[in-house]
mmCIF file of C-alpha atoms in Angstrom:
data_model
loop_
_atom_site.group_PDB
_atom_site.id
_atom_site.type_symbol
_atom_site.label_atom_id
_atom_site.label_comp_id
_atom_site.label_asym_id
_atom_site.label_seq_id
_atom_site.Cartn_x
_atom_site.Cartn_y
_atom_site.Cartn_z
ATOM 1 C CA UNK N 383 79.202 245.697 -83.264
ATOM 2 C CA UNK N 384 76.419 244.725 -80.616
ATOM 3 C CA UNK N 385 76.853 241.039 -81.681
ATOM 4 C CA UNK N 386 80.693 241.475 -80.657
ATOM 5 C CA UNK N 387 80.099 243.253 -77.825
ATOM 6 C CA UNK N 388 78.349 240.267 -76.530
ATOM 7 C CA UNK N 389 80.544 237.904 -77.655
ATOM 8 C CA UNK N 390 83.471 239.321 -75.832
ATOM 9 C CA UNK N 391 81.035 239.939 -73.122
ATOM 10 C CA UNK N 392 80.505 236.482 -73.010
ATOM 11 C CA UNK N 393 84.186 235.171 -73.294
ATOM 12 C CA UNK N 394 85.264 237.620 -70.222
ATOM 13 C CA UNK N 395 82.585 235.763 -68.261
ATOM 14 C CA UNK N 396 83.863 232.170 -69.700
ATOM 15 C CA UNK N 397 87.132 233.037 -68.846
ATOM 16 C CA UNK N 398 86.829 234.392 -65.400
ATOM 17 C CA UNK N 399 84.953 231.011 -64.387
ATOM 18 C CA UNK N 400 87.611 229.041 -65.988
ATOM 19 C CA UNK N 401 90.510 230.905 -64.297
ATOM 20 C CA UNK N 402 88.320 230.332 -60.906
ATOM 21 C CA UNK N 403 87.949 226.563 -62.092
ATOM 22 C CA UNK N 404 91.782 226.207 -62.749
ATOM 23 C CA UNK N 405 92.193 227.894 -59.081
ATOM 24 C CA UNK N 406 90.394 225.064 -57.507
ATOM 25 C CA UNK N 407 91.226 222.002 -59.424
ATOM 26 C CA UNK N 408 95.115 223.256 -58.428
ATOM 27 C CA UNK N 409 94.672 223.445 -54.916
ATOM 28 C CA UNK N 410 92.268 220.458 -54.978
ATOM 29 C CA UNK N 411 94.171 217.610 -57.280
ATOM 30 C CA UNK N 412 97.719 219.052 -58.365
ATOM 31 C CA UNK N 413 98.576 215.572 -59.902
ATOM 32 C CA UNK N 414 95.518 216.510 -62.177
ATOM 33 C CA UNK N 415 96.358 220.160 -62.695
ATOM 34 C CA UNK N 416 99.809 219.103 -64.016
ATOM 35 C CA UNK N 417 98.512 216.660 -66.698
ATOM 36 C CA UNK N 418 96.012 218.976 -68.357
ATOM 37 C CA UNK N 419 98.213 222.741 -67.807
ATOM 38 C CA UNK N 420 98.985 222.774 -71.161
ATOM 39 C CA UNK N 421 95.544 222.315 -72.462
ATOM 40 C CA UNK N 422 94.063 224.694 -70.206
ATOM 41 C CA UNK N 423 96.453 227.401 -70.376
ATOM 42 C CA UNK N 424 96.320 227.230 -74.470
ATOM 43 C CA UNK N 425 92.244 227.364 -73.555
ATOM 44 C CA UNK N 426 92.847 230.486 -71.583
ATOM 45 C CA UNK N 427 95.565 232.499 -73.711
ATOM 46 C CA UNK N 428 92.884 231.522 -76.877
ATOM 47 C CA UNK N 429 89.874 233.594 -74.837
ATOM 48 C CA UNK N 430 92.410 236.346 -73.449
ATOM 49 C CA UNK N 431 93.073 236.920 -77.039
ATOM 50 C CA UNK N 432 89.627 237.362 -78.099
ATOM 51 C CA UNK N 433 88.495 239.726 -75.375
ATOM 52 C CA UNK N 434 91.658 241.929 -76.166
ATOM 53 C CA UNK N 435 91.840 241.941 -79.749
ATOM 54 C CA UNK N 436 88.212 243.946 -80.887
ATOM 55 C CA UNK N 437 86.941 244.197 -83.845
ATOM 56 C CA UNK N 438 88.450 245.909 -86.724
ATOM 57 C CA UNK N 439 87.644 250.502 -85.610
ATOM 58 C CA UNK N 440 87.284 249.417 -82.183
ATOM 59 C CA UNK N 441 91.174 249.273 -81.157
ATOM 60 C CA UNK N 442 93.876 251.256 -82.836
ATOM 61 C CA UNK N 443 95.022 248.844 -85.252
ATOM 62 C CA UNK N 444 98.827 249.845 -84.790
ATOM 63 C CA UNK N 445 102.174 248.523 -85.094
ATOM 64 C CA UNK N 446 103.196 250.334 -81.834
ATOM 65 C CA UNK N 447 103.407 248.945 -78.710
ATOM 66 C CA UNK N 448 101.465 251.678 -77.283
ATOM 67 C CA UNK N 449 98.769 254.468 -78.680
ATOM 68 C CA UNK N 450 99.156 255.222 -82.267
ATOM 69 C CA UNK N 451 97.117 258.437 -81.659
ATOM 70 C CA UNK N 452 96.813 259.960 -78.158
ATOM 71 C CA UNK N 453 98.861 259.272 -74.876
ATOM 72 C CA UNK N 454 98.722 257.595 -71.393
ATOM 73 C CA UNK N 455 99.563 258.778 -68.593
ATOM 74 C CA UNK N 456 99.818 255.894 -66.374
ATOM 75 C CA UNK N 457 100.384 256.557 -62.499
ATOM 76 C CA UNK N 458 101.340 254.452 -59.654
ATOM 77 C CA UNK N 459 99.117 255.123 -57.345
ATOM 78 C CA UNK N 460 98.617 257.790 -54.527
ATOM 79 C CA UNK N 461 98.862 260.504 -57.148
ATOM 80 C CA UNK N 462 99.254 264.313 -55.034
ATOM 81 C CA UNK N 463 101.529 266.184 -57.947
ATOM 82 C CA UNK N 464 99.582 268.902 -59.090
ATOM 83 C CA UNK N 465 102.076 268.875 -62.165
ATOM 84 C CA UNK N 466 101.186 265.272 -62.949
ATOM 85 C CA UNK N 467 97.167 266.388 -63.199
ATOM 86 C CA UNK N 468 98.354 269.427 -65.368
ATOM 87 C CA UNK N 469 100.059 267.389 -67.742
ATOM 88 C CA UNK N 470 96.733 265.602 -68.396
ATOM 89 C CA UNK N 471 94.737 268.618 -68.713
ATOM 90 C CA UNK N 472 97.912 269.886 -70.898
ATOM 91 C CA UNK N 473 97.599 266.572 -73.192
ATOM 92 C CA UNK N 474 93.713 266.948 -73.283
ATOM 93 C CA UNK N 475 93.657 270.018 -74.945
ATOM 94 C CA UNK N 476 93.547 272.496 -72.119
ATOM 95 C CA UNK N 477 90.947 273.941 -69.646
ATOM 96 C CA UNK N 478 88.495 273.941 -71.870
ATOM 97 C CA UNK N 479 88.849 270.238 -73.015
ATOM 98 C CA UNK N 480 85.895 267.794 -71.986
ATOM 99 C CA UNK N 481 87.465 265.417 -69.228
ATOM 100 C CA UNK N 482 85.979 262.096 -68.109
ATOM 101 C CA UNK N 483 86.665 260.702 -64.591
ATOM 102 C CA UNK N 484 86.043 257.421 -63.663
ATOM 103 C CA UNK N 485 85.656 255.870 -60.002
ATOM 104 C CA UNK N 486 84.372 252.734 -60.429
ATOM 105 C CA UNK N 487 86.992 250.997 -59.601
ATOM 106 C CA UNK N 488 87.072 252.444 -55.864
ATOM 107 C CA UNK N 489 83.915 249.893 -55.492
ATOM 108 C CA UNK N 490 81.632 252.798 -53.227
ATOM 109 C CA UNK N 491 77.671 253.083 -53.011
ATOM 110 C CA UNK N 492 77.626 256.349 -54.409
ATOM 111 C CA UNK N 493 80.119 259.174 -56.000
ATOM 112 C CA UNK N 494 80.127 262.678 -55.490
ATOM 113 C CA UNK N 495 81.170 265.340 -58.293
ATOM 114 C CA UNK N 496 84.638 265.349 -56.939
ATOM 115 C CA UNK N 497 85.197 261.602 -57.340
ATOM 116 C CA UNK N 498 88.062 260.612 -59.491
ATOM 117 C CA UNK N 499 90.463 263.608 -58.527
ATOM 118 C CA UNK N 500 87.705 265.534 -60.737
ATOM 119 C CA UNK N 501 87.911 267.856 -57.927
ATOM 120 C CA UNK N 502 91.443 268.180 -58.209
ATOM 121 C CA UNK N 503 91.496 268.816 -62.182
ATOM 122 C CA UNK N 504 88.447 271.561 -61.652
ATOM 123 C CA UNK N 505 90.664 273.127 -58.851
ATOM 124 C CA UNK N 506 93.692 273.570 -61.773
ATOM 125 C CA UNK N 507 91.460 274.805 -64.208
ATOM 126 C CA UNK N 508 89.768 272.787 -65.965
ATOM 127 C CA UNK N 509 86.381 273.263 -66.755
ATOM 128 C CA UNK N 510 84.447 270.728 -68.201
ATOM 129 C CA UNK N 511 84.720 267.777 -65.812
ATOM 130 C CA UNK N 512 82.144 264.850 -65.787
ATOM 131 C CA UNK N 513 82.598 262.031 -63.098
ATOM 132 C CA UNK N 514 80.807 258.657 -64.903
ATOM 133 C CA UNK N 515 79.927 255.606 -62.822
ATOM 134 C CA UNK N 516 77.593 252.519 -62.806
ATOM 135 C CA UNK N 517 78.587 249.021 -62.019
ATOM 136 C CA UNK N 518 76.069 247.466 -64.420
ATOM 137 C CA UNK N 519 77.476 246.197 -67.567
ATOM 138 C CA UNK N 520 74.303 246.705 -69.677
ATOM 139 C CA UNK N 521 73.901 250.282 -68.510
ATOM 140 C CA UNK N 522 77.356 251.138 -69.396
ATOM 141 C CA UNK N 523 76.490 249.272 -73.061
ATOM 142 C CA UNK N 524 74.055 252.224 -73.840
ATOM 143 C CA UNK N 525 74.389 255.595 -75.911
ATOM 144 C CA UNK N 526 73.062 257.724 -72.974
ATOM 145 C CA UNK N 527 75.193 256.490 -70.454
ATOM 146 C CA UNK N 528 78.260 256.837 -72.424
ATOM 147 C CA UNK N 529 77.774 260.035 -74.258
ATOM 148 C CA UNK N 530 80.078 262.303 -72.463
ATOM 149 C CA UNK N 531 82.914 260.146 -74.101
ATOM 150 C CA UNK N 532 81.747 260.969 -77.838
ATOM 151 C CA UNK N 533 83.488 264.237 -77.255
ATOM 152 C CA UNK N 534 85.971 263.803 -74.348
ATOM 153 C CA UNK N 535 89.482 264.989 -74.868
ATOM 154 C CA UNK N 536 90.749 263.076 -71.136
ATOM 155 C CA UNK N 537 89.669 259.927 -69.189
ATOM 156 C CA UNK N 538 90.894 259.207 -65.949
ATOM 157 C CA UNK N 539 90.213 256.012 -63.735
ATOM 158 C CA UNK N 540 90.444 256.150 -59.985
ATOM 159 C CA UNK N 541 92.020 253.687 -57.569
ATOM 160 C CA UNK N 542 90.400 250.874 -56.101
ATOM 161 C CA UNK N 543 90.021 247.508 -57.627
ATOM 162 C CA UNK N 544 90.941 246.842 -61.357
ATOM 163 C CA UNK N 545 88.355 244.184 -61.839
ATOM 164 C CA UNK N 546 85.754 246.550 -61.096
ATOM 165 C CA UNK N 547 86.536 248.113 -64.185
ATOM 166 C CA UNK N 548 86.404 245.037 -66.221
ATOM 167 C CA UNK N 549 83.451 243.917 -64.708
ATOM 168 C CA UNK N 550 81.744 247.013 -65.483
ATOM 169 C CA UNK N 551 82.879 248.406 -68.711
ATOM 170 C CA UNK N 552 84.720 245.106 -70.660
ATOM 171 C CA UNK N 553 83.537 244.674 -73.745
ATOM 172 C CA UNK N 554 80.623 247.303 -73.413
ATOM 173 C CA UNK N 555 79.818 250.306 -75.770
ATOM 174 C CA UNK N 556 81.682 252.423 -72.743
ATOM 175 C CA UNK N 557 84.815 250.544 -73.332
ATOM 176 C CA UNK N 558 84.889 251.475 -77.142
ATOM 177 C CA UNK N 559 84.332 254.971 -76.534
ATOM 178 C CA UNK N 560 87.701 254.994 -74.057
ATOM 179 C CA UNK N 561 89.889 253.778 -76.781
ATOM 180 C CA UNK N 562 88.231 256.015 -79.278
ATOM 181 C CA UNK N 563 89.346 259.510 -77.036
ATOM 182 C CA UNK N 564 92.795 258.022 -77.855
ATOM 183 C CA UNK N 565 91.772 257.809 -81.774
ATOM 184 C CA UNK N 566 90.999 261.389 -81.381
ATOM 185 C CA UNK N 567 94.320 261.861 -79.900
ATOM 186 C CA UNK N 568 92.967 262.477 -76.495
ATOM 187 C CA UNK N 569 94.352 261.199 -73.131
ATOM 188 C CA UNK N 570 93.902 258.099 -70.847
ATOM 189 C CA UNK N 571 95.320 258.170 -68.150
ATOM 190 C CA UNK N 572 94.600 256.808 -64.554
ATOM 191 C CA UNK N 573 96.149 255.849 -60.734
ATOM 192 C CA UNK N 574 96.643 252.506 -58.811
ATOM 193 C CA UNK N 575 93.719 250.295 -59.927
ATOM 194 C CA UNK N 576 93.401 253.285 -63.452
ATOM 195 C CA UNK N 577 97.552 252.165 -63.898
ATOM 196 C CA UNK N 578 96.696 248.566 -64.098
ATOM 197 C CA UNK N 579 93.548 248.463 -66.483
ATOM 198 C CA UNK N 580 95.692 250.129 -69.061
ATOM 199 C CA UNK N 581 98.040 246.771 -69.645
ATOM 200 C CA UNK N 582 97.026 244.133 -71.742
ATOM 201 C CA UNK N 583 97.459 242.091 -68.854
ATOM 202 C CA UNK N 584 95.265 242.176 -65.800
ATOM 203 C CA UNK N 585 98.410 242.650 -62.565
ATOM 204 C CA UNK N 586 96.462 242.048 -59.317
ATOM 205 C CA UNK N 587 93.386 241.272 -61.094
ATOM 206 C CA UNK N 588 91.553 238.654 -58.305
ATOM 207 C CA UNK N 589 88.449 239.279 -56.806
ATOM 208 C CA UNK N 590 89.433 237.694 -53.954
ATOM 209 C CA UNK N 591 92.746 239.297 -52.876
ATOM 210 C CA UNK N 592 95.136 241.533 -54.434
ATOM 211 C CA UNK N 593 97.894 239.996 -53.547
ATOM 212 C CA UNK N 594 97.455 237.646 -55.976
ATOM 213 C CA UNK N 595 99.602 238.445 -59.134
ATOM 214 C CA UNK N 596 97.436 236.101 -61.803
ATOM 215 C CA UNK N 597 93.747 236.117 -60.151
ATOM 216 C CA UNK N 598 90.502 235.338 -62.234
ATOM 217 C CA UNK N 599 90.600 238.651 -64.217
ATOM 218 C CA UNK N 600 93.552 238.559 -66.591
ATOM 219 C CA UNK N 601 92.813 240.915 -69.336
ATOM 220 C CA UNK N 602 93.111 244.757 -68.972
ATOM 221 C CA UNK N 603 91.118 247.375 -71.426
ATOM 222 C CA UNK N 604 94.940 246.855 -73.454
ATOM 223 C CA UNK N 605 95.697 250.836 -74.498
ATOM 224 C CA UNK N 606 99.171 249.467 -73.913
ATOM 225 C CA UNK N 607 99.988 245.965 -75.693
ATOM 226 C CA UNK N 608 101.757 242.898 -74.024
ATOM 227 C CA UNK N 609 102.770 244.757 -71.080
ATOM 228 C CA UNK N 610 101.760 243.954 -67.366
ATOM 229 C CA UNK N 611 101.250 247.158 -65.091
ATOM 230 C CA UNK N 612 101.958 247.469 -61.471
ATOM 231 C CA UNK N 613 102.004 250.097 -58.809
ATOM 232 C CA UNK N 614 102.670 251.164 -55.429
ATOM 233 C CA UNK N 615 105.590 249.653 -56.655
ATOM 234 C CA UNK N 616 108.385 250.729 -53.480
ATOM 235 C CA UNK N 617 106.424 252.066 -50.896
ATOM 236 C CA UNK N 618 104.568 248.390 -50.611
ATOM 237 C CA UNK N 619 107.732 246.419 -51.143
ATOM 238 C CA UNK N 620 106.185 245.159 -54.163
ATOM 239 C CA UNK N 621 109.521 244.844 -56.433
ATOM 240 C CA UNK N 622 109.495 241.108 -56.978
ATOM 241 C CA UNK N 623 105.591 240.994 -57.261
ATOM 242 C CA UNK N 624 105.993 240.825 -61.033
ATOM 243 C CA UNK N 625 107.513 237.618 -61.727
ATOM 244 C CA UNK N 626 104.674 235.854 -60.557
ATOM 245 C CA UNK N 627 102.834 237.265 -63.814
ATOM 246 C CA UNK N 628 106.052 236.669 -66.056
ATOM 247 C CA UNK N 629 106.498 233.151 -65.332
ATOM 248 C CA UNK N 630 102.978 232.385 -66.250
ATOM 249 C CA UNK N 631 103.210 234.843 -69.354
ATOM 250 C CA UNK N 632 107.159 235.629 -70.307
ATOM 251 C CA UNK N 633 106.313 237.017 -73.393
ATOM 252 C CA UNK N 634 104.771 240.205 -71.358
ATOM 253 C CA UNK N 635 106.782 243.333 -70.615
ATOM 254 C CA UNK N 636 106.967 243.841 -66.421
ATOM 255 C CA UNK N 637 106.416 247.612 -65.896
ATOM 256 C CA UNK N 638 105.950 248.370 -62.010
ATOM 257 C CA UNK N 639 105.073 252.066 -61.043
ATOM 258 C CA UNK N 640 105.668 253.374 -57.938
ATOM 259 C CA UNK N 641 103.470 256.070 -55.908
ATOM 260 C CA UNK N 642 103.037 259.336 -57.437
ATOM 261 C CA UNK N 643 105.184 258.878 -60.621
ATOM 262 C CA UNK N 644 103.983 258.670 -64.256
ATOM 263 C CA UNK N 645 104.957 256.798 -67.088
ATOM 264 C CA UNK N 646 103.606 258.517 -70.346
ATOM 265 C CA UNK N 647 103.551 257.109 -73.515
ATOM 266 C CA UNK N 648 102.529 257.013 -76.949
ATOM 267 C CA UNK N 649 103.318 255.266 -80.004
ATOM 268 C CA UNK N 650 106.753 253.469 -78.883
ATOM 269 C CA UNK N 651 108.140 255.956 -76.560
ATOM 270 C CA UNK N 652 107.760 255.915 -72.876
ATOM 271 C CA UNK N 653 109.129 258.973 -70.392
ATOM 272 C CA UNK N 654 109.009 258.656 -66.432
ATOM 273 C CA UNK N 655 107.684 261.723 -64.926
ATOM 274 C CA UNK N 656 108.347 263.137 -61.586
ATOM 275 C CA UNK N 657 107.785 261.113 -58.522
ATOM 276 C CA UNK N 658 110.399 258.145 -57.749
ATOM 277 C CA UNK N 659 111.113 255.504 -60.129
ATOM 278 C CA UNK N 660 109.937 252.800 -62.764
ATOM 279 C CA UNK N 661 111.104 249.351 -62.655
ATOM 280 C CA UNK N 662 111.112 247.654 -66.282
ATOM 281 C CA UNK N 663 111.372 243.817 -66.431
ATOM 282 C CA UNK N 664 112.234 242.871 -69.748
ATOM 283 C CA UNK N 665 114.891 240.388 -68.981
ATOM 284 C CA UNK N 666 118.108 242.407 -69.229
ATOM 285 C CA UNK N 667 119.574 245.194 -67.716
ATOM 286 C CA UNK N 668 120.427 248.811 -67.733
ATOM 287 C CA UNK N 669 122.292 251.320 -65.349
ATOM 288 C CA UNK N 670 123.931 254.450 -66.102
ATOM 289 C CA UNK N 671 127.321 253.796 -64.831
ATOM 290 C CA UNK N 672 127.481 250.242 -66.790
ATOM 291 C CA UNK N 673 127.094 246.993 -65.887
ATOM 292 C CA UNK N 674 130.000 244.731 -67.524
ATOM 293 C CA UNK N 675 131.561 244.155 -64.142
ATOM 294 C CA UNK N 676 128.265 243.965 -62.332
ATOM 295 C CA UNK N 677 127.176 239.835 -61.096
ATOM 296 C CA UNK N 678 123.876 239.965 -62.208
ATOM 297 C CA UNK N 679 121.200 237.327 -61.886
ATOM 298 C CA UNK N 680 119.230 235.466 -64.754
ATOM 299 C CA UNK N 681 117.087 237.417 -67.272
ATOM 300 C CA UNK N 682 113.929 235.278 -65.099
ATOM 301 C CA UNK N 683 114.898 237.247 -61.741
ATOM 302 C CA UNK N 684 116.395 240.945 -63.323
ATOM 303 C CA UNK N 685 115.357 244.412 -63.142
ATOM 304 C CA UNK N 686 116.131 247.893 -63.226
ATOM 305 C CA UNK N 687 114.826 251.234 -62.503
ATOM 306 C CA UNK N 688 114.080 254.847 -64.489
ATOM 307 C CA UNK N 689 113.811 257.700 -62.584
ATOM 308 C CA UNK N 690 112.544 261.636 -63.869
ATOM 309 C CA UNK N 691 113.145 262.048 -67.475
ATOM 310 C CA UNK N 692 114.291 258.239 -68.359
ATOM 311 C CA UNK N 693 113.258 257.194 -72.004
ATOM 312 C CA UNK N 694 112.126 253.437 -73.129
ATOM 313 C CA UNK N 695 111.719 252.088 -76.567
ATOM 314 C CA UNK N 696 107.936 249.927 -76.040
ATOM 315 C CA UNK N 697 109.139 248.263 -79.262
ATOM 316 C CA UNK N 698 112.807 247.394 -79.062
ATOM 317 C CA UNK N 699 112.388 246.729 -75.156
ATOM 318 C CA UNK N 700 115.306 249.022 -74.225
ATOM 319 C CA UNK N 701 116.251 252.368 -72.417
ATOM 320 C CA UNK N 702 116.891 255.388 -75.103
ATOM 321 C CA UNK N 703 120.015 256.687 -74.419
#
């Protein structure tokens, strides 16, 4: 496993130069860029696939779309519903279920015990709360830094930058553990920046800005497969945001979240859960009064929305009705 672990550490590091490389040499020579896109986006979906495959026990080897075992609770940002947080603690086990709260992401000096709405969980009960934090990749590789995650029942990551996460954690003995609280049928779950590491797909993934859609990190931790996460969906305007990511990579499913509102899922099924709304981009369209008289646009420019209590099928790509 350590000889993995490096190898995938190593690939995340190839492939965040080469997406920094492909940056330049398109703004620099486009003529260029268009001759050789093919080869170097087949180089880049070849190392993406690596770093988010793992090795056989590592990742739930599943036919599902999402968790085989365990559930997400993935939250677009600015989460303040004390029912959201209670559904967590609810899908961990309880008050008395070990929760793990990561703030990484948020990209401070230092984190108090509160970081990570751990506060907020400890305030609704729960009582075994540990917040766990280093930016250093080899720390996060060892047994005493991870250990609170042999037994956690809950992870949740904070808001901030996603690429913190993968910078930190990706491909590390930390990152195995996460996945392996869902093999236990524990809980991930996480806001803003903690919504978009759980997608395959890296959304908003540039060190540099995050406004840019496809940025040099481009693989997510992957608790949810071939799906692209958003969030802070409608209050930042950010509904068309997602086709940036699905014309480089139309094979993804488009999921943007907005603030606080949950999507949970396991296995196949997916539930919105209080807040506002969902929008799904998987190249049709759904609304409850019909749409056979509607003028839509093309499956490349469609969306809908899913609101409280809206069901999706991860699998067949369609709303349960």
């Amino acid at each position: 496993m350590n000889e993995y672990i490096k190898v995938v550490r190593n690939s995340y590091i190839l492939l965040t130069s080469l997406s920094t490389a492909v940056f330049l040499l398109q703004k620099s020579q486009p003529a260029l860029f268009a001759k050789m896109k093919g080869a170097i986006l087949n180089s880049m979906l070849a190392l993406a696939t690596l770093v988010s495959a793992g090795p056989v026990g590592e990742r739930q080897d599943t036919e599902y779309v999402g968790p085989a075992n365990g559930t997400l609770v993935i939250i677009g940002g600015n989460a303040s519903d004390d029912l959201i947080y209670q559904k967590i603690i609810d899908l961990a086990g309880g008050v008395d279920a070990p929760i793990v709260t990561v703030p990484t992401a948020e990209g401070s000096d230092t984190y108090d015990d509160d970081a990570a709405a751990a506060g907020t969980f400890r305030r609704l009960g729960a009582k075994n709360v540990t917040v766990l934090h280093t930016y250093d990749p080899q720390v996060a590789d060892t047994e005493e830094f991870a250990a609170p995650l042999r037994s956690a029942r809950g992870v949740f990551f904070g808001g901030g930058r996603q690429w913190r996460l993968v910078d930190a954690y990706a491909g590390t003995l930390t990152e195995r553990l996460f996945h392996e609280v869902l093999g236990r049928g524990g809980v991930v779950s996480g806001s803003s920046a903690g919504a978009s590491i759980q997608g395959s797909f890296l959304a908003r993934g540039d060190t540099a800005s995050n406004q840019v859609l496809v940025g040099d990190h481009q693989v997510g931790f992957g608790f949810v497969r071939d799906v692209a996460i958003d969030q802070h969906v409608l209050v930042r305007n950010r509904q068309f945001d997602m086709f940036d990511i699905l014309r480089a990579r139309p094979e993804l499913l488009g999921v943007a979240i907005d603030e606080n509102t949950a999507l949970i899922v396991s296995k196949n099924d997916a539930e919105v859960y209080r807040g506002t709304y969902v929008i799904v981009y998987d190249g049709g369209f759904w609304s409850r009064e019909g749409s056979d008289l509607k003028n839509l646009p093309d499956s490349s420019s469609i969306f809908y929305f899913l609101k409280d209590g809206d069901k999706y099928d991860l699998g067949k790509r369609q709303v349960v009705v």
